Coordinates of C-alpha atoms and ligand atoms in Angstrom, one line a residue:
M1 CA -171.3 -92.0 -74.9
S2 CA -173.9 -94.7 -75.6
K3 CA -175.0 -96.1 -79.0
S4 CA -178.3 -97.5 -79.9
Y5 CA -179.3 -99.4 -82.9
R6 CA -182.1 -99.7 -85.5
V7 CA -183.3 -103.3 -85.2
A8 CA -185.7 -105.4 -87.3
I9 CA -187.1 -108.8 -86.2
L10 CA -187.9 -110.9 -89.3
G11 CA -190.5 -113.5 -88.2
A12 CA -191.6 -111.4 -85.3
T13 CA -195.0 -113.2 -84.9
G14 CA -193.4 -116.7 -84.5
A15 CA -192.4 -118.7 -81.5
V16 CA -188.8 -117.4 -81.6
G17 CA -189.8 -114.0 -82.8
T18 CA -192.0 -113.2 -79.8
E19 CA -189.3 -114.5 -77.5
L20 CA -186.7 -112.2 -79.2
L21 CA -189.0 -109.3 -78.6
E22 CA -189.3 -110.1 -74.9
L23 CA -185.5 -110.6 -74.5
L24 CA -184.6 -107.4 -76.3
E25 CA -186.9 -105.6 -73.8
H26 CA -185.8 -107.4 -70.6
R27 CA -182.1 -107.4 -71.4
N28 CA -182.4 -103.7 -72.3
F29 CA -180.7 -104.0 -75.7
P30 CA -179.8 -100.5 -76.9
I31 CA -182.6 -99.9 -79.5
A32 CA -183.2 -96.6 -81.3
D33 CA -185.9 -98.1 -83.5
L34 CA -187.6 -101.5 -83.8
K35 CA -189.3 -102.9 -86.9
L36 CA -191.5 -106.1 -86.6
L37 CA -191.5 -108.0 -89.9
A38 CA -193.5 -111.1 -90.9
S39 CA -195.5 -112.4 -93.8
E40 CA -198.5 -110.6 -95.4
R41 CA -200.7 -112.8 -93.2
S42 CA -199.7 -110.8 -90.1
A43 CA -199.7 -107.3 -91.6
G44 CA -201.4 -104.9 -89.2
R45 CA -201.1 -107.2 -86.1
T46 CA -199.7 -105.4 -83.1
L47 CA -197.2 -106.7 -80.6
R48 CA -196.2 -105.1 -77.2
F49 CA -192.7 -103.7 -76.7
K50 CA -191.8 -101.5 -73.7
G51 CA -195.4 -100.6 -73.1
E52 CA -196.2 -99.7 -76.7
N53 CA -198.1 -101.5 -79.4
L54 CA -195.9 -101.9 -82.5
T55 CA -197.5 -102.8 -85.8
V56 CA -196.2 -105.8 -87.8
E57 CA -195.2 -105.0 -91.4
P58 CA -195.0 -107.4 -94.2
V59 CA -191.4 -108.0 -95.2
S60 CA -190.2 -106.0 -98.3
D61 CA -187.0 -104.5 -99.7
R62 CA -187.9 -101.2 -98.2
A63 CA -188.3 -102.6 -94.7
F64 CA -184.5 -103.0 -94.5
E65 CA -183.7 -99.4 -95.2
N66 CA -182.1 -97.7 -92.2
V67 CA -181.7 -100.9 -90.3
D68 CA -178.4 -101.8 -88.4
L69 CA -179.3 -105.2 -87.2
V70 CA -181.7 -107.9 -88.3
L71 CA -182.7 -110.8 -86.1
A72 CA -184.2 -113.3 -88.5
S73 CA -186.3 -116.3 -87.5
A74 CA -188.7 -117.0 -90.4
G75 CA -187.4 -120.2 -91.9
G76 CA -184.5 -121.0 -94.3
S77 CA -186.1 -119.9 -97.6
T78 CA -187.3 -116.6 -96.2
S79 CA -183.8 -116.0 -94.8
K80 CA -182.2 -116.9 -98.2
T81 CA -184.5 -114.3 -99.9
W82 CA -184.0 -111.5 -97.5
A83 CA -180.6 -111.7 -95.8
A84 CA -178.8 -110.7 -99.0
I85 CA -181.1 -107.7 -99.4
A86 CA -180.7 -106.7 -95.7
T87 CA -176.9 -106.9 -95.9
Q88 CA -176.7 -105.0 -99.2
K89 CA -178.6 -102.2 -97.4
G90 CA -175.9 -102.2 -94.7
A91 CA -177.5 -104.3 -91.9
V92 CA -175.9 -107.2 -90.0
V93 CA -178.1 -110.3 -90.0
I94 CA -178.2 -112.8 -87.2
D95 CA -180.0 -115.7 -88.8
N96 CA -181.7 -118.4 -86.8
S97 CA -182.4 -120.7 -89.9
S98 CA -180.1 -123.3 -91.3
A99 CA -179.6 -121.4 -94.5
F100 CA -176.1 -120.2 -93.9
R101 CA -174.8 -122.2 -91.0
M102 CA -172.4 -124.4 -92.9
N103 CA -171.2 -121.6 -95.3
P104 CA -167.5 -121.3 -94.6
E105 CA -167.8 -117.5 -94.9
V106 CA -170.5 -117.3 -92.2
P107 CA -169.5 -117.6 -88.5
L108 CA -171.7 -120.1 -86.5
V109 CA -171.6 -118.8 -82.9
V110 CA -172.4 -119.9 -79.4
P111 CA -171.2 -116.9 -77.3
E112 CA -170.1 -119.1 -74.4
V113 CA -168.1 -121.4 -76.7
N114 CA -166.6 -119.5 -79.8
P115 CA -167.3 -115.8 -79.3
L116 CA -164.1 -114.8 -81.3
A117 CA -165.7 -116.3 -84.5
A118 CA -168.2 -113.5 -84.6
A119 CA -165.4 -111.0 -85.4
N120 CA -165.0 -112.6 -88.8
H121 CA -168.5 -111.9 -90.0
Q122 CA -169.2 -110.4 -93.4
G123 CA -172.7 -109.3 -92.7
I124 CA -174.3 -112.6 -91.7
I125 CA -173.8 -114.6 -88.5
A126 CA -175.6 -117.9 -88.1
N127 CA -177.3 -119.0 -84.9
P128 CA -176.8 -122.8 -84.6
N129 CA -179.5 -125.4 -84.4
C130 CA -181.2 -125.6 -81.0
T131 CA -180.2 -129.1 -80.0
T132 CA -176.6 -128.2 -81.0
I133 CA -176.5 -125.0 -79.0
L134 CA -177.7 -126.9 -75.9
M135 CA -175.2 -129.8 -76.3
T136 CA -172.2 -127.5 -77.0
L137 CA -172.8 -125.6 -73.7
A138 CA -172.3 -128.8 -71.7
V139 CA -169.6 -130.5 -73.8
W140 CA -167.3 -127.6 -74.6
P141 CA -166.1 -126.9 -71.0
L142 CA -165.2 -130.6 -70.7
H143 CA -163.6 -130.7 -74.2
K144 CA -161.4 -127.8 -73.2
V145 CA -159.9 -129.8 -70.3
R146 CA -159.6 -133.2 -72.1
P147 CA -160.5 -133.5 -75.8
V148 CA -163.7 -135.4 -76.5
Q149 CA -163.2 -138.1 -79.2
R150 CA -166.7 -139.4 -79.7
I151 CA -170.2 -138.1 -78.9
V152 CA -173.3 -140.3 -79.0
V153 CA -176.4 -138.2 -78.4
S154 CA -180.2 -139.0 -78.3
T155 CA -182.6 -136.1 -78.2
Y156 CA -186.1 -135.6 -76.9
Q157 CA -187.3 -132.6 -78.7
S158 CA -190.3 -130.5 -77.8
A159 CA -193.0 -129.2 -80.2
S160 CA -191.6 -125.7 -80.1
G161 CA -188.8 -126.9 -82.5
A162 CA -191.5 -127.0 -85.2
G163 CA -192.8 -123.5 -84.4
A164 CA -195.8 -121.8 -82.7
K165 CA -198.3 -123.7 -84.9
A166 CA -196.9 -127.1 -83.8
M167 CA -197.2 -126.1 -80.2
A168 CA -200.8 -125.2 -80.7
E169 CA -201.4 -128.5 -82.6
V170 CA -200.1 -130.6 -79.6
K171 CA -202.5 -128.8 -77.3
T172 CA -205.4 -129.3 -79.6
Q173 CA -204.5 -132.9 -80.1
T174 CA -204.2 -133.5 -76.4
S175 CA -207.7 -132.1 -75.6
A176 CA -209.2 -134.0 -78.6
I177 CA -207.8 -137.3 -77.3
L178 CA -209.0 -136.5 -73.7
Q179 CA -212.5 -135.9 -75.1
G180 CA -212.4 -139.3 -77.0
H181 CA -211.7 -137.9 -80.5
S182 CA -209.0 -138.8 -82.9
P183 CA -206.1 -136.3 -83.0
V184 CA -205.6 -134.4 -86.3
A185 CA -202.0 -133.8 -87.5
E186 CA -201.6 -130.9 -90.0
V187 CA -198.4 -129.1 -89.0
L188 CA -196.4 -132.2 -88.0
P189 CA -196.7 -135.4 -90.0
Y190 CA -198.1 -137.5 -87.2
P191 CA -200.0 -136.8 -83.9
L192 CA -197.4 -135.9 -81.3
A193 CA -199.8 -135.8 -78.3
F194 CA -199.4 -139.0 -76.2
N195 CA -196.9 -140.1 -78.8
L196 CA -193.3 -139.6 -80.1
F197 CA -191.6 -140.1 -83.4
P198 CA -188.1 -139.8 -84.9
H199 CA -187.5 -136.3 -86.2
N200 CA -189.3 -135.7 -89.5
S201 CA -186.6 -133.7 -91.3
P202 CA -185.4 -135.2 -94.7
L203 CA -183.4 -138.4 -94.5
N204 CA -180.0 -138.9 -96.2
D205 CA -178.7 -142.1 -97.9
L206 CA -177.2 -143.3 -94.6
G207 CA -180.6 -143.0 -92.9
Y208 CA -179.7 -139.9 -90.8
C209 CA -182.2 -137.1 -90.8
E210 CA -181.2 -133.5 -91.4
E211 CA -181.6 -132.6 -87.7
E212 CA -179.1 -135.4 -86.8
M213 CA -176.6 -134.2 -89.4
K214 CA -176.9 -130.6 -88.1
M215 CA -175.8 -131.8 -84.7
V216 CA -172.8 -133.6 -86.3
N217 CA -171.7 -130.9 -88.6
E218 CA -172.5 -127.8 -86.6
T219 CA -170.8 -129.1 -83.4
R220 CA -167.6 -129.7 -85.4
K221 CA -167.8 -126.2 -86.9
I222 CA -168.4 -124.5 -83.5
F223 CA -165.6 -126.5 -81.8
G224 CA -163.3 -125.8 -84.7
T225 CA -162.4 -129.5 -85.3
Q226 CA -163.5 -132.1 -87.8
Q227 CA -161.8 -134.8 -85.6
I228 CA -164.7 -135.5 -83.2
R229 CA -166.8 -138.5 -84.2
I230 CA -170.5 -137.7 -83.5
T231 CA -173.7 -139.7 -84.0
A232 CA -177.2 -138.5 -83.1
T233 CA -180.7 -139.9 -82.9
C234 CA -183.3 -137.1 -82.8
V235 CA -186.9 -137.7 -81.6
R236 CA -189.9 -135.4 -81.2
V237 CA -191.7 -135.8 -77.9
P238 CA -195.0 -134.2 -76.7
V239 CA -193.3 -131.6 -74.5
L240 CA -194.2 -127.9 -75.3
R241 CA -191.0 -126.0 -75.3
A242 CA -187.8 -127.5 -73.8
H243 CA -185.6 -130.1 -75.4
S244 CA -183.8 -132.9 -73.5
E245 CA -180.6 -134.8 -74.5
A246 CA -178.9 -138.0 -73.3
I247 CA -175.2 -137.5 -74.1
N248 CA -172.5 -140.2 -74.0
L249 CA -169.0 -138.8 -74.3
E250 CA -165.8 -140.7 -74.9
F251 CA -162.5 -138.9 -74.0
E252 CA -158.9 -139.7 -74.8
S253 CA -158.3 -140.6 -71.1
P254 CA -160.7 -141.2 -68.2
F255 CA -162.8 -138.2 -67.0
S256 CA -164.2 -138.7 -63.5
S257 CA -167.8 -137.7 -62.9
D258 CA -166.6 -135.5 -59.9
E259 CA -164.2 -133.6 -62.1
A260 CA -166.8 -133.1 -64.8
R261 CA -169.3 -131.9 -62.2
E262 CA -166.9 -129.5 -60.7
I263 CA -166.1 -128.0 -64.2
L264 CA -169.8 -127.8 -65.2
N265 CA -170.7 -126.2 -61.9
H266 CA -168.5 -123.2 -63.0
S267 CA -169.3 -123.1 -66.7
P268 CA -171.2 -120.2 -68.2
G269 CA -174.8 -120.9 -69.3
V270 CA -174.9 -124.2 -67.4
K271 CA -176.7 -125.0 -64.2
L272 CA -176.2 -128.3 -62.4
V273 CA -179.4 -130.0 -61.3
E274 CA -178.6 -133.1 -59.4
N275 CA -180.2 -134.6 -56.3
W276 CA -179.3 -138.2 -56.2
E277 CA -181.4 -138.9 -53.0
T278 CA -184.6 -137.6 -54.6
N279 CA -183.8 -138.6 -58.1
H280 CA -184.2 -135.0 -59.1
F281 CA -182.5 -134.2 -62.4
P282 CA -183.1 -131.8 -65.3
M283 CA -186.7 -131.8 -66.5
P284 CA -188.3 -129.8 -69.4
I285 CA -190.8 -128.2 -67.1
E286 CA -188.0 -126.8 -65.0
A287 CA -185.9 -125.7 -68.0
T288 CA -188.8 -123.8 -69.5
G289 CA -188.3 -120.1 -69.3
K290 CA -184.7 -120.4 -68.0
D291 CA -181.6 -118.9 -69.6
E292 CA -179.3 -121.7 -68.5
V293 CA -179.1 -125.3 -69.8
L294 CA -179.8 -127.6 -66.9
V295 CA -177.3 -130.5 -66.7
G296 CA -177.2 -133.5 -64.4
R297 CA -177.1 -137.2 -63.9
I298 CA -173.3 -137.0 -64.7
R299 CA -172.0 -140.5 -64.3
Q300 CA -169.1 -142.7 -65.5
D301 CA -170.0 -145.0 -68.4
I302 CA -169.7 -148.5 -67.1
S303 CA -169.2 -149.8 -70.6
H304 CA -166.1 -147.7 -71.4
P305 CA -163.1 -146.6 -69.2
C306 CA -163.0 -143.1 -70.8
G307 CA -166.8 -142.7 -71.1
L308 CA -169.0 -140.2 -69.4
E309 CA -172.8 -140.0 -69.4
L310 CA -174.8 -136.8 -68.9
W311 CA -178.4 -135.6 -69.3
L312 CA -179.5 -132.1 -70.0
C313 CA -182.6 -130.0 -70.6
G314 CA -182.7 -126.5 -72.1
D315 CA -185.4 -124.1 -73.3
Q316 CA -185.4 -124.6 -77.1
I317 CA -187.0 -121.2 -77.8
R318 CA -184.8 -119.3 -75.3
K319 CA -181.1 -120.5 -75.2
G320 CA -181.8 -122.8 -78.1
A321 CA -182.7 -119.9 -80.4
A322 CA -183.7 -116.4 -79.3
L323 CA -181.4 -115.9 -76.3
N324 CA -178.4 -117.1 -78.2
A325 CA -179.2 -114.7 -81.0
V326 CA -179.6 -111.8 -78.6
Q327 CA -176.3 -112.7 -76.9
I328 CA -174.6 -112.7 -80.3
A329 CA -176.1 -109.2 -80.9
E330 CA -174.8 -108.1 -77.4
L331 CA -171.4 -109.5 -78.3
L332 CA -171.4 -107.4 -81.6
V333 CA -172.3 -104.3 -79.6
E334 CA -169.7 -105.0 -76.9
K335 CA -166.9 -105.6 -79.4
N336 CA -168.0 -102.8 -81.7
L337 CA -168.7 -105.2 -84.6
L338 CA -172.0 -103.5 -85.7
K339 CA -171.4 -100.7 -88.2
V340 CA -170.9 -97.7 -86.0
S341 CA -171.5 -95.3 -88.8
K342 CA -175.1 -96.3 -88.9
A343 CA -175.7 -96.4 -85.2
Y344 CA -177.4 -93.6 -83.4
V345 CA -174.8 -92.1 -81.1
S346 CA -175.9 -90.0 -78.1
S347 CA -173.7 -88.5 -75.4
Ligands
A2P1 P1 -196.5 -115.2 -90.1 O1 -197.0 -115.2 -88.7 O2 -197.0 -113.9 -90.8 O3 -196.8 -116.4 -90.9 P2 -192.9 -120.2 -86.3 O4 -191.5 -120.7 -86.4 O5 -193.4 -120.0 -84.9 O6 -193.8 -120.9 -87.2 O7 -192.8 -118.7 -86.9 C1 -192.4 -118.4 -88.3 C2 -192.3 -116.9 -88.4 O8 -191.8 -116.6 -89.7 C3 -193.6 -116.1 -88.3 O9 -193.4 -114.8 -87.8 C4 -194.0 -116.0 -89.8 O10 -194.9 -115.0 -90.1 C5 -192.7 -115.8 -90.4 N1 -192.8 -116.1 -91.8 C6 -193.0 -117.4 -92.4 N2 -193.0 -117.3 -93.7 C7 -192.6 -116.0 -94.1 C8 -192.4 -115.3 -95.3 N3 -192.5 -115.9 -96.5 N4 -192.1 -114.0 -95.2 C9 -192.0 -113.4 -94.0 N5 -192.2 -114.0 -92.8 C10 -192.5 -115.3 -92.8

């Protein structure tokens, strides 16, 4: 007996939405019916799925009727508006925005780290922030062996984190500069081509931006502990779609780089990339399009006896967003956590 589900993608035309579409097809998610939802601007556009052209519909109350699962990636305010309506109509929502992540009633899930949290959902499951997902994959397997006490992370975040329009803007700016023109910034606050700048999310009174505080608060929620001290510096760089992170970890006792390497070599969702002879370590161009987070350059911190340094790159759109959401959906199917009564059942 197999079940298949009626699925809607909210934000189907966006950078993450189009990746969701591709992943649902390639991972053969059991779909009985698929709705593509976006704003009025995209009404009537078509997108390919399993050899067919599907028409994008503007989101509305009625769009969530007879839907079992919503994969939402259309920004926080859109999620706030539509998630309640979708759940009232009986769907489970996996939301990629930050709207519900810190709500104590909403599980925040990275399937390789805290899959059991998904079982407590009450209609909405939050997909964590992209930089947080990538960091937890590398840190959790080490934390399980020896608790991490402090994390100092610096990020190098690609344009994809600001959506499809920001990616297009970087390309336009790059060619403008190469042709001797001034770059125009409309989506991001400053030109990103041939430049970088601290993440432009709102700053708090302590001078931390929202993106940095997401890494602090979401990591603690996913790890299930408020005890880890975390500080982050998030920077946008002119890379198209994979984020990089330099992570310094402080453990309660020394952690040798060989032991960390051995653990990470067998950790789900992680691929070690380390060639010390050729100086070949994770790079965004090699992480792009990959499911795994590439980790390398693992070394002992010479400034602290219990410190460890590592470097990672991960595809922000894929594991940092769409793949994690699809893996949560697969987890719900596997554990029978989607409402069976609404699923199509065939023998
Ligand atoms: P649209 O293409 O119609 O604007 P990205 O993160 O790449 O910028 O994509 C954002 C996604 O969210 C797009 O699919 C976009 O649709 C969708 N979206 C943005 N605002 C709304 C809204 N108010 N209602 C529905 N979908 C929205």
